[in-house]
Short mmCIF file of C-alpha atoms in Angstrom, two decimals:
data_model
loop_
_atom_site.label_atom_id
_atom_site.label_comp_id
_atom_site.label_asym_id
_atom_site.label_seq_id
_atom_site.Cartn_x
_atom_site.Cartn_y
_atom_site.Cartn_z
CA MET A 1 33.66 14.14 -31.07
CA THR A 2 33.24 16.23 -34.19
CA LYS A 3 33.96 19.76 -35.70
CA ASP A 4 30.18 20.54 -35.33
CA GLY A 5 29.96 19.39 -31.83
CA VAL A 6 28.97 16.86 -29.96
CA THR A 7 27.84 13.53 -30.33
CA TYR A 8 26.45 11.23 -26.55
CA LYS A 9 24.29 9.00 -27.92
CA GLY A 10 23.92 9.32 -30.63
CA LYS A 11 22.10 12.91 -30.66
CA HIS A 12 24.54 15.85 -31.52
CA TYR A 13 24.90 18.67 -29.45
CA THR A 14 26.81 22.01 -30.24
CA SER A 15 28.98 21.91 -27.45
CA LEU A 16 30.97 20.12 -24.36
CA SER A 17 28.51 21.54 -21.95
CA GLY A 18 25.43 20.22 -23.79
CA ALA A 19 26.88 17.14 -23.81
CA ALA A 20 27.89 17.73 -20.36
CA VAL A 21 23.88 18.23 -19.26
CA ALA A 22 22.88 15.37 -20.55
CA ALA A 23 25.74 12.38 -19.73
CA ALA A 24 24.95 14.10 -16.16
CA GLU A 25 21.37 13.45 -16.39
CA ASP A 26 22.03 10.06 -17.40
CA LEU A 27 23.93 9.82 -14.19
CA GLY A 28 20.87 11.46 -12.18
CA LEU A 29 22.56 15.06 -11.33
CA ASN A 30 20.47 17.59 -10.88
CA SER A 31 22.27 20.60 -11.98
CA ARG A 32 21.11 22.20 -15.49
CA SER A 33 24.19 23.69 -16.65
CA HIS A 34 27.68 21.74 -16.69
CA ASN A 35 31.85 23.29 -17.75
CA GLY A 36 31.73 20.93 -21.11
CA PHE A 37 35.42 20.61 -20.44
CA VAL A 38 35.74 20.15 -16.58
CA PHE A 39 32.42 17.21 -16.35
CA TRP A 40 34.41 15.52 -19.32
CA GLY A 41 37.90 16.12 -17.83
CA LEU A 42 39.36 18.37 -20.38
CA SER A 43 40.31 20.94 -17.65
CA LYS A 44 40.54 21.73 -14.09
CA PRO A 45 38.30 23.49 -12.38
CA PRO A 46 39.38 27.13 -11.80
CA ARG A 47 40.13 28.23 -8.76
CA ALA A 48 39.80 31.47 -7.33
CA LYS A 49 42.14 33.23 -5.31
CA LYS A 50 41.85 33.68 -2.03
CA ASP A 51 43.38 35.99 0.55
CA ARG A 52 44.89 33.47 3.15
CA ALA A 53 42.94 35.73 5.71
CA GLU A 54 40.41 35.54 3.95
CA ARG A 55 39.57 31.92 3.35
CA LEU A 56 40.26 31.92 7.61
CA GLN A 57 37.51 33.80 7.85
CA THR A 58 34.99 31.86 5.65
CA ILE A 59 36.30 28.36 7.49
CA PHE A 60 35.85 30.33 10.68
CA GLU A 61 32.10 31.01 9.85
CA ARG A 62 31.73 27.33 8.79
CA TYR A 63 32.76 26.22 12.09
CA ALA A 64 30.93 28.80 14.40
CA THR A 65 27.66 27.78 12.08
CA ALA A 66 27.92 24.28 13.13
CA ALA A 67 29.89 24.62 17.24
CA LYS A 68 26.44 26.66 17.57
CA ASP A 69 24.11 23.80 15.81
CA ALA A 70 25.89 21.53 18.37
CA LEU A 71 25.59 23.29 21.15
CA GLY A 72 22.70 24.38 21.56
CA ALA A 73 21.12 21.52 19.38
CA SER A 74 20.46 18.98 21.32
CA THR A 75 18.69 18.98 24.85
CA ASP A 76 20.67 15.73 26.28
CA GLU A 77 22.71 17.39 28.77
CA ASP A 78 25.63 15.19 27.83
CA HIS A 79 25.57 16.01 24.52
CA ARG A 80 25.97 19.53 25.31
CA LYS A 81 28.79 18.64 27.96
CA LYS A 82 31.34 17.13 24.96
CA ALA A 83 30.42 19.53 22.10
CA ARG A 84 31.23 21.82 24.12
CA SER A 85 34.55 20.38 25.47
CA VAL A 86 34.79 19.63 21.41
CA VAL A 87 35.27 23.73 20.83
CA GLU A 88 37.05 24.30 24.17
CA ARG A 89 39.65 21.91 22.71
CA HIS A 90 39.71 23.67 19.38
CA ALA A 91 39.60 26.98 21.07
CA GLU A 92 42.97 26.18 22.86
CA GLY A 93 44.48 25.30 20.64
CA LEU A 94 43.93 28.22 18.33
CA ARG A 95 44.88 29.93 20.75
CA LYS A 96 48.79 28.04 20.96
CA LEU A 97 48.74 28.85 17.69
CA ILE A 98 48.96 32.32 17.74
CA ALA A 99 51.27 32.59 21.23
#
């Protein structure tokens, strides 16, 4: 690191982010932008503070999509029965949580 920026593999970059993009390309990562401080481990990425109920809703939406895919994706009746059994066990567990 210099007062004017960063040198990575002999090339000068005016920001940590610019050097991070170059390093990411070397690693085979496809993203065209990186937070340099996070990429180089100088800080942790910020986590958005979410309401816990909102977080549960987001998790449920992902779960519902996966469950729908598992229940409807296969024409194999044994697979569908197994998926249905898993979803029913999860539903029972949720009922116990709110009781």
